Coordinates of C-alpha atoms in Angstrom, one line a residue:
M1 CA -11.7 82.2 -13.0
K2 CA -8.6 81.7 -15.1
Q3 CA -8.8 81.3 -18.8
V4 CA -6.6 78.8 -20.6
V5 CA -5.5 79.9 -24.1
L6 CA -3.9 77.3 -26.4
S7 CA -1.6 78.5 -29.0
I8 CA -1.9 77.3 -32.6
A9 CA 1.4 75.4 -32.1
A10 CA 0.1 73.6 -29.0
A11 CA -3.2 72.7 -30.7
S12 CA -1.2 71.2 -33.6
T13 CA 0.9 69.1 -31.2
I14 CA -2.3 67.7 -29.6
A15 CA -3.7 66.8 -33.0
I16 CA -0.5 65.0 -33.9
A17 CA -0.4 63.1 -30.6
F18 CA -4.0 61.8 -30.9
P19 CA -4.6 60.9 -34.6
Q20 CA -8.1 59.9 -35.8
G21 CA -8.9 56.1 -36.1
G22 CA -9.7 54.3 -39.3
P23 CA -13.1 53.4 -40.8
L24 CA -15.5 51.5 -38.6
T25 CA -17.4 49.7 -41.3
P26 CA -16.9 45.8 -40.9
P27 CA -15.7 43.8 -43.8
A28 CA -18.3 42.0 -46.0
G29 CA -19.3 38.4 -45.3
A30 CA -19.6 36.2 -42.1
P31 CA -16.5 35.9 -39.8
G32 CA -14.4 32.8 -40.5
P33 CA -13.3 30.3 -37.9
T34 CA -10.1 31.2 -35.9
M35 CA -9.6 27.9 -33.9
K36 CA -8.7 24.4 -35.1
T37 CA -11.0 21.4 -34.3
L38 CA -9.8 18.4 -32.3
D39 CA -9.7 16.4 -35.4
E40 CA -7.5 19.0 -37.1
I41 CA -5.1 18.9 -34.1
E42 CA -5.1 15.2 -33.7
P43 CA -7.2 13.4 -36.4
R44 CA -9.2 10.6 -34.8
I45 CA -9.9 7.4 -36.7
P46 CA -13.0 5.2 -36.0
L47 CA -12.4 1.5 -35.5
L48 CA -14.4 0.6 -38.5
A49 CA -13.7 -1.5 -41.6
G50 CA -12.1 0.7 -44.2
S51 CA -10.5 3.2 -41.8
P52 CA -6.7 3.7 -42.4
G53 CA -4.6 1.3 -40.2
V54 CA -7.7 -0.7 -39.2
A55 CA -8.4 -4.3 -40.1
I56 CA -11.3 -6.4 -38.8
D57 CA -11.3 -10.2 -39.1
A58 CA -14.2 -12.7 -39.5
T59 CA -14.6 -13.0 -35.7
G60 CA -14.9 -9.2 -35.2
G61 CA -11.4 -8.8 -33.8
I62 CA -9.8 -5.4 -34.6
T63 CA -6.2 -5.0 -35.5
I64 CA -4.4 -1.6 -35.6
S65 CA -1.3 -1.4 -37.7
Q66 CA -0.5 2.3 -37.9
S67 CA 0.3 5.1 -35.5
G68 CA -2.6 7.4 -34.7
S69 CA -5.5 8.2 -32.5
Y70 CA -8.4 5.7 -32.7
Y71 CA -11.8 5.4 -31.1
L72 CA -14.4 2.7 -30.6
T73 CA -17.9 3.5 -31.9
A74 CA -20.0 0.7 -30.2
N75 CA -19.6 -2.3 -27.9
L76 CA -17.4 -5.0 -29.4
M77 CA -18.9 -8.4 -29.0
M78 CA -16.5 -11.4 -29.2
S79 CA -17.9 -14.9 -29.5
S80 CA -14.9 -16.7 -30.8
A81 CA -11.8 -17.7 -28.9
S82 CA -9.5 -17.4 -31.9
S83 CA -8.6 -13.7 -31.8
D84 CA -8.1 -10.7 -29.5
G85 CA -10.8 -8.1 -29.1
I86 CA -8.4 -5.3 -30.1
R87 CA -4.8 -5.9 -31.1
V88 CA -2.4 -3.0 -31.4
Q89 CA 0.7 -3.9 -33.5
A90 CA 2.0 -0.3 -34.0
S91 CA 3.7 2.1 -31.7
G92 CA 2.5 5.7 -31.0
V93 CA -1.2 4.7 -30.7
T94 CA -4.0 6.0 -28.6
V95 CA -7.3 4.1 -28.3
D96 CA -10.3 5.8 -26.7
L97 CA -12.9 3.2 -26.0
G98 CA -15.5 6.0 -25.6
G99 CA -17.1 4.3 -22.6
Y100 CA -17.9 1.2 -24.7
S101 CA -17.1 -2.4 -23.7
I102 CA -15.2 -5.3 -25.2
I103 CA -17.2 -8.3 -24.3
F104 CA -16.5 -12.1 -24.6
Q105 CA -19.8 -13.9 -24.7
G106 CA -18.7 -17.3 -26.2
E107 CA -18.0 -20.7 -24.7
G108 CA -14.6 -21.8 -23.5
F109 CA -11.3 -19.9 -23.5
G110 CA -10.7 -16.7 -25.5
A111 CA -7.6 -14.7 -26.3
D112 CA -6.9 -11.3 -24.8
G113 CA -9.5 -8.5 -24.5
I114 CA -6.8 -6.0 -25.6
H115 CA -3.3 -7.1 -26.8
L116 CA -0.5 -4.5 -27.2
S117 CA 2.8 -5.2 -28.8
G118 CA 3.8 -1.7 -29.7
S119 CA 5.4 1.0 -27.4
N120 CA 4.0 4.4 -26.4
V121 CA 0.4 3.0 -26.5
T122 CA -2.5 4.4 -24.5
I123 CA -5.8 2.6 -23.8
Q124 CA -8.5 4.6 -22.0
N125 CA -12.1 5.1 -21.0
G126 CA -13.9 1.8 -21.4
H127 CA -14.5 -1.8 -20.2
V128 CA -13.4 -5.3 -20.8
V129 CA -15.9 -8.0 -19.7
S130 CA -15.4 -11.7 -19.8
T131 CA -17.0 -15.0 -18.5
T132 CA -14.7 -15.9 -15.6
T133 CA -16.8 -16.2 -12.5
M134 CA -16.3 -16.5 -8.8
D135 CA -18.6 -18.2 -6.3
D136 CA -17.7 -18.5 -2.6
G137 CA -14.0 -18.2 -3.3
I138 CA -14.0 -20.7 -6.2
F139 CA -13.2 -19.4 -9.7
G140 CA -14.9 -20.7 -12.9
L141 CA -12.2 -20.0 -15.5
G142 CA -13.4 -19.0 -18.9
G143 CA -13.4 -16.1 -21.4
F144 CA -10.4 -13.8 -22.1
R145 CA -7.0 -14.9 -20.9
H146 CA -6.0 -11.4 -20.0
G147 CA -8.1 -8.2 -19.9
V148 CA -5.2 -6.2 -21.2
Y149 CA -1.8 -7.6 -22.1
G150 CA 1.1 -5.4 -23.2
T151 CA 4.8 -6.1 -24.0
G152 CA 6.0 -2.7 -25.2
A153 CA 7.6 0.2 -23.3
N154 CA 5.8 3.3 -22.0
T155 CA 2.3 1.8 -22.2
T156 CA -0.6 3.4 -20.4
V157 CA -4.0 2.2 -19.3
R158 CA -6.3 4.8 -17.8
D159 CA -10.0 4.8 -16.7
L160 CA -10.5 1.1 -17.6
T161 CA -12.6 -1.6 -16.0
V162 CA -11.8 -5.2 -16.4
R163 CA -14.2 -7.8 -15.0
G164 CA -13.5 -11.5 -15.5
A165 CA -10.2 -12.9 -16.9
R166 CA -8.6 -16.4 -16.5
E167 CA -5.0 -15.2 -15.7
A168 CA -4.5 -11.5 -15.3
G169 CA -6.7 -8.4 -15.4
I170 CA -4.0 -6.1 -16.7
L171 CA -0.5 -7.5 -17.4
F172 CA 2.5 -5.3 -18.7
T173 CA 6.0 -6.7 -19.2
G174 CA 7.7 -3.6 -20.7
S175 CA 9.4 -0.7 -18.9
G176 CA 7.8 2.6 -17.9
A177 CA 4.2 1.4 -18.0
L178 CA 1.4 3.2 -16.1
V179 CA -1.9 1.8 -14.9
E180 CA -4.1 4.6 -13.6
A181 CA -7.6 5.1 -12.2
S182 CA -8.6 1.6 -13.3
S183 CA -10.6 -1.3 -11.7
V184 CA -10.1 -5.0 -11.9
S185 CA -12.3 -7.8 -10.4
I186 CA -12.9 -11.5 -10.6
I187 CA -9.5 -12.6 -12.0
G188 CA -8.4 -16.2 -11.8
V189 CA -4.7 -15.4 -10.9
E190 CA -3.3 -11.9 -10.8
G191 CA -5.2 -8.6 -10.7
I192 CA -2.7 -6.0 -12.1
V193 CA 0.9 -6.8 -13.0
N194 CA 3.2 -3.9 -13.9
S195 CA 6.5 -5.1 -12.4
N196 CA 8.6 -2.3 -14.1
G197 CA 6.1 0.6 -13.7
V198 CA 3.5 2.4 -11.6
V199 CA 0.0 1.5 -10.5
E200 CA -1.9 4.5 -9.2
S201 CA -5.5 5.1 -7.9
C202 CA -6.7 1.6 -8.9
T203 CA -9.0 -0.9 -7.2
V204 CA -8.7 -4.7 -7.3
R205 CA -11.4 -7.2 -6.0
W206 CA -11.5 -11.0 -5.9
T207 CA -8.3 -12.6 -7.4
G208 CA -7.1 -16.1 -7.1
G209 CA -3.5 -14.9 -6.5
P210 CA -1.8 -11.5 -6.0
G211 CA -3.8 -8.4 -6.3
I212 CA -1.2 -5.9 -7.6
V213 CA 2.4 -6.6 -8.5
A214 CA 4.3 -3.4 -9.5
A215 CA 7.4 -1.3 -8.9
T216 CA 5.4 1.5 -7.3
V217 CA 1.8 1.4 -5.9
V218 CA 0.1 4.7 -4.9
G219 CA -3.4 5.3 -3.7
C220 CA -4.8 1.8 -4.5
D221 CA -7.4 -0.3 -2.7
V222 CA -6.9 -4.1 -3.0
R223 CA -9.3 -6.5 -1.2
D224 CA -10.4 -10.1 -1.2
T225 CA -7.4 -11.6 -2.8
M226 CA -6.2 -15.1 -2.2
G227 CA -2.5 -14.3 -2.6
I228 CA -0.4 -11.3 -1.6
A229 CA -2.7 -8.3 -1.9
I230 CA 0.1 -5.8 -2.9
F231 CA 3.6 -6.7 -3.9
A232 CA 5.9 -3.8 -4.8
D233 CA 9.1 -1.9 -4.1
T234 CA 7.3 1.1 -2.7
V235 CA 3.7 1.3 -1.5
A236 CA 2.0 4.6 -0.3
D237 CA -1.5 5.5 0.7
S238 CA -2.9 2.1 -0.2
T239 CA -4.9 -0.8 1.3
G240 CA -4.1 -4.5 0.8
R241 CA -6.5 -7.0 2.4
I242 CA -6.5 -10.7 1.7
N243 CA -9.9 -12.4 1.8
S244 CA -10.6 -12.7 5.5
A245 CA -12.8 -15.8 5.1
S246 CA -9.8 -17.7 3.7
E247 CA -7.0 -19.5 5.5
S248 CA -4.4 -17.8 3.4
T249 CA -0.9 -17.3 5.0
A250 CA 0.1 -14.7 2.3
T251 CA 1.1 -11.2 3.3
G252 CA -1.2 -8.2 3.0
I253 CA 1.4 -5.8 1.8
Y254 CA 4.9 -7.0 0.9
A255 CA 7.4 -4.3 -0.1
S256 CA 10.7 -2.5 0.6
I257 CA 9.0 0.7 1.8
V258 CA 5.5 1.2 3.0
K259 CA 4.0 4.6 3.9
N260 CA 0.5 5.5 5.2
S261 CA -1.0 2.2 4.2
E262 CA -3.0 -0.8 5.6
G263 CA -2.2 -4.5 5.2
I264 CA -4.3 -7.3 6.6
S265 CA -3.9 -11.1 6.3
P266 CA -5.9 -14.0 7.8
R267 CA -2.9 -16.0 8.9
G268 CA 0.2 -14.3 7.4
D269 CA 1.9 -11.0 8.0
G270 CA -0.2 -7.8 7.7
I271 CA 2.7 -5.8 6.4
R272 CA 6.2 -7.1 5.6
V273 CA 9.1 -4.9 4.4
S274 CA 12.8 -5.1 4.0
Q275 CA 13.4 -1.4 5.0
I276 CA 10.9 0.9 6.6
V277 CA 7.2 1.2 7.6
V278 CA 5.8 4.7 8.4
G279 CA 2.3 5.7 9.5
S280 CA 0.8 2.4 8.7
Y281 CA -1.5 -0.4 10.1
G282 CA -0.8 -4.1 9.8
Q283 CA -2.8 -7.0 11.2
S284 CA -2.7 -10.8 11.2
L285 CA -6.3 -11.9 12.0
R286 CA -6.2 -15.5 13.3
G287 CA -4.0 -17.6 15.6
N288 CA -0.7 -18.4 13.7
I289 CA 2.8 -17.1 13.6
G290 CA 1.7 -14.2 11.3
R291 CA 2.8 -10.8 12.5
G292 CA 1.0 -7.5 12.3
I293 CA 4.0 -5.6 10.9
V294 CA 7.5 -6.9 10.3
S295 CA 10.6 -5.0 9.0
V296 CA 13.4 -7.5 8.4
N297 CA 16.3 -5.1 8.5
G298 CA 14.8 -1.7 9.1
S299 CA 12.4 0.4 11.2
V300 CA 8.7 0.7 12.1
I301 CA 7.8 4.3 12.8
S302 CA 4.4 5.8 13.9
S303 CA 2.6 2.6 13.1
V304 CA 0.2 0.1 14.6
G305 CA 0.7 -3.7 14.4
K306 CA -1.7 -6.3 15.7
S307 CA -1.5 -10.1 15.7
A308 CA -3.7 -12.9 17.0
G309 CA -0.7 -15.3 16.9
G310 CA 2.7 -13.9 16.4
H311 CA 4.4 -10.5 17.2
G312 CA 2.4 -7.4 16.9
I313 CA 5.4 -5.6 15.5
Q314 CA 8.8 -7.1 14.7
A315 CA 11.7 -4.9 13.5
L316 CA 15.2 -3.8 14.1
N317 CA 14.0 -0.5 15.5
V318 CA 10.5 0.5 16.6
I319 CA 9.7 4.2 17.2
S320 CA 6.5 5.9 18.3
S321 CA 4.4 2.8 17.5
N322 CA 1.9 0.4 19.1
G323 CA 2.2 -3.3 18.9
S324 CA -0.1 -5.9 20.4
S325 CA -0.4 -9.7 20.4
S326 CA -3.1 -12.0 21.7
G327 CA -1.3 -15.1 20.7
G328 CA -0.1 -17.9 23.1
Q329 CA 3.1 -18.8 21.2
G330 CA 5.4 -17.8 24.0
D331 CA 8.3 -15.7 23.0
S332 CA 7.0 -15.7 19.4
S333 CA 4.0 -13.7 20.6
S334 CA 5.4 -10.4 21.9
G335 CA 3.6 -7.1 21.5
I336 CA 6.8 -5.6 20.1
F337 CA 9.9 -7.6 19.2
A338 CA 12.9 -5.5 18.3
G339 CA 16.5 -6.4 17.6
G340 CA 17.8 -2.9 18.3
R341 CA 15.9 0.0 19.8
V342 CA 12.4 0.6 21.0
H343 CA 11.5 4.3 21.7
G344 CA 8.2 6.0 22.6
S345 CA 6.2 2.9 22.0
Y346 CA 3.5 0.7 23.6
G347 CA 3.6 -3.1 23.5
S348 CA 1.1 -5.5 25.0
A349 CA 0.9 -9.3 25.0
T350 CA -2.4 -10.3 26.6
A351 CA -2.5 -14.1 26.4
A352 CA -1.4 -16.2 29.5
G353 CA 0.9 -18.1 27.2
G354 CA 2.2 -15.1 25.3
G355 CA 5.5 -13.3 25.3
P356 CA 6.8 -10.0 26.6
G357 CA 4.9 -6.8 26.1
I358 CA 8.1 -5.4 24.7
S359 CA 11.2 -7.5 23.8
G360 CA 13.9 -5.1 23.0
G361 CA 17.5 -5.3 21.9
F362 CA 20.0 -3.0 23.4
L363 CA 17.7 -0.1 24.4
V364 CA 14.1 0.4 25.4
S365 CA 13.3 4.1 26.2
E366 CA 10.2 6.1 27.1
S367 CA 8.0 3.1 26.4
V368 CA 5.3 1.0 28.1
G369 CA 5.1 -2.8 28.0
R370 CA 2.4 -5.1 29.5
S371 CA 2.3 -8.9 29.4
G372 CA -0.1 -11.5 30.7
G373 CA 2.3 -14.4 30.3
S374 CA 5.9 -13.1 30.4
H375 CA 7.9 -10.0 31.2
G376 CA 6.3 -6.5 30.8
I377 CA 9.6 -5.2 29.2
M378 CA 12.6 -7.3 28.4
A379 CA 15.8 -5.8 27.1
R380 CA 18.5 -8.5 26.7
P381 CA 19.4 -9.5 30.3
A382 CA 23.1 -9.6 31.2
G383 CA 25.2 -12.1 29.2
T384 CA 22.4 -12.8 26.6
G385 CA 23.5 -10.4 23.9
P386 CA 26.2 -11.0 21.3
D387 CA 28.5 -8.7 23.3
G388 CA 27.6 -10.3 26.6
F389 CA 26.5 -6.9 28.1
G390 CA 22.7 -7.1 27.7
G391 CA 20.3 -4.1 27.2
I392 CA 19.1 -0.9 28.9
V393 CA 15.7 0.2 29.9
T394 CA 15.2 3.9 30.6
G395 CA 12.2 6.2 31.2
S396 CA 9.8 3.2 30.8
Y397 CA 7.0 1.3 32.6
G398 CA 6.7 -2.5 32.6
V399 CA 3.9 -4.6 34.0
S400 CA 3.7 -8.4 34.1
T401 CA 0.5 -10.1 35.3
A402 CA 1.9 -13.6 34.7
S403 CA 1.4 -16.0 37.6
N404 CA 4.8 -17.6 37.0
F405 CA 8.2 -16.0 37.8
R406 CA 8.1 -13.2 35.2
H407 CA 9.2 -9.6 35.8
G408 CA 7.8 -6.2 35.2
I409 CA 11.1 -5.1 33.7
Y410 CA 14.0 -7.5 32.9
A411 CA 17.3 -6.1 31.7
R412 CA 20.9 -5.4 32.5
V413 CA 20.5 -1.7 33.3
V414 CA 17.3 0.0 34.4
S415 CA 17.0 3.7 35.1
Q416 CA 14.2 6.2 35.7
S417 CA 11.6 3.5 35.2
M418 CA 8.8 1.6 37.0
G419 CA 8.1 -2.1 37.1
W420 CA 5.2 -4.2 38.5
A421 CA 4.9 -8.0 38.6
D422 CA 2.4 -10.5 40.0
G423 CA 4.6 -13.5 40.0
G424 CA 8.2 -12.2 39.7
N425 CA 10.3 -9.1 40.5
G426 CA 9.0 -5.7 39.7
I427 CA 12.5 -4.9 38.3
N428 CA 15.1 -7.5 37.7
A429 CA 18.4 -6.1 36.6
E430 CA 22.1 -5.9 37.3
F431 CA 22.2 -2.2 37.7
V432 CA 19.2 -0.2 38.9
S433 CA 19.1 3.6 39.3
H434 CA 16.3 6.1 40.1
A435 CA 13.7 3.4 39.7
W436 CA 10.7 2.0 41.5
G437 CA 9.7 -1.7 41.5
R438 CA 6.8 -3.5 43.1
A439 CA 5.9 -7.1 43.5
A440 CA 2.4 -8.4 44.2
S441 CA 1.7 -10.2 47.5
G442 CA 0.8 -13.5 45.9
G443 CA 4.0 -13.8 44.0
S444 CA 7.5 -14.9 45.0
G445 CA 9.4 -11.9 43.7
D446 CA 10.7 -8.7 45.1
G447 CA 10.1 -5.1 44.3
I448 CA 13.7 -4.7 43.0
N449 CA 16.3 -7.4 42.5
G450 CA 19.7 -6.1 41.4
V451 CA 23.4 -6.2 42.1
I452 CA 23.9 -2.5 42.4
V453 CA 20.8 -0.4 43.3
S454 CA 20.9 3.3 43.8
Y455 CA 18.3 6.0 44.4
S456 CA 15.6 3.4 43.9
Q457 CA 12.7 1.9 45.9
G458 CA 11.4 -1.6 45.9
E459 CA 8.1 -2.7 47.6
R460 CA 6.4 -5.9 48.5
P461 CA 3.7 -6.9 49.1
V462 CA 1.3 -4.7 47.0
Q463 CA -1.1 -5.2 44.1
H464 CA -0.1 -3.6 40.8
P465 CA -2.4 -0.9 39.7

C-alpha cells in the first residue's frame, strides 16, 4: 500500500482553500415577514360608506370617484329606479364583486345595474339580477335598463352573470373593450354589444333582438334569440341559434369571416358572410328562401349547409363542402349554387320542385350532384354566361330523377364524368370527352347529347343506379 505524505506547504494551501464557516447561533427573536400582502401590493377598498373614493346615496347606489381597486362586501339590493347600482366615474378602477349580486327588486323601470364612464375599468366576479321576465317568447320589461353600460375605452367585464334587463345585458360603446367568460339571459333587446371590441367565451340566452354584436366573437354560445344570434366582423368556434319555435327570418351568424362555427335560423340564413366560411355548419330550418350558408363575394370551404327552402350553400366558390336543399322553390332551391367554381363537393336538391343538385358557374370539378326536380349538375350551358361560352364539368357525377326533361349533367364542356337522368339526357353538352351518360327507359332523353363527342359512351334505355 502506498503512503501519501502531505508537506506543510500543501496542508497550508488546503486550509486556505477551505476556510471555516461563521457561527451557527441564530439571531434572537422571531423571523420577520419577507413577502408583501395583496393589500400592500394593490390596496383594496371596500365599497362601504366612509371608504376613500366611495359615496353611497339614499337609495343604496354606490358611486366610485377615484382610481383604485374596490370590492363588494355583500349583495347590493336596489329598490329605487332613480340611481344605478354601481356607478364608476373614475378611470383606472377595478371592482371585484366577490361573487355577490346587484339586485333590482323594485317596481317599474330602474337605471343601470353597473354604469361605467371612465376608461381602463374592470368589473369581475359577480351577478346583476333584474325583474325583466320572459314567458313563451314574450318579454315583460322591468328593472334595470342595462346590466352593464360603459362608454370609456379599454373596459373589461369578466366572470359576470346578467339575468334580466330591459334593453341590453352588457353594452360598451368605447374602443378596446373586452367581455370575457360571462353569461347573459332574458334581455328585452340585445344580449351583449361590444361593437369595437372582443367577446370571448360567453353565453347568451333569450333575447328579444340580437344575441351578440361585436368586432370579434370567439368561443361563444348564443341560443334562443329573436334577432341575429351573432353579428360581428370575425366569428370563430361559436354557435348562433335563433329561437327555433319562432318565425324569425334573421340570420344565425352574420359576419365577414366565420370559422369552425354553427349558425341556425328558422326561416333566414344559417350563416351569411361577405368573405369566407371555413369548417362550419349552417342551416335554415323551415320552408322559405333562407339558405344554409351564403357567402356574398367569397368562398365556402369544408363546410355543410342545409336549407328547407332555399339553397343549401350559395357562394362564389364552394370547395370540399356539402350543400343540400329540400325546398321546392325551383332554381332558388339548389343544393349548391356557385357563381364561380365548385370543387370536391356534394350537392343535393331532393324536392320534386327543387333546383339542381349543383348549379355551378364556369367550373364544376370532382363533385357529385343529385336532384329530384332539375339537373344533377348544371354549369352554365353554352351561351348563358356573360362571355357566352358556358361552363365546364370535369371528374364529376350528376344524377337527375326528375320526370320532366332535366339532365344528369348540363354544361358546355363535359369530360371524365358520368351522368344519369330519368327524364332527360344523361349528359347534355356541346363538347363531351371521356364521359359516360345514361338515360332511363321511361324518359325521352339520350345517354349523351352533344355536338362533338369523343371517347365517350351513351346508353338508353337503362335505370339509373
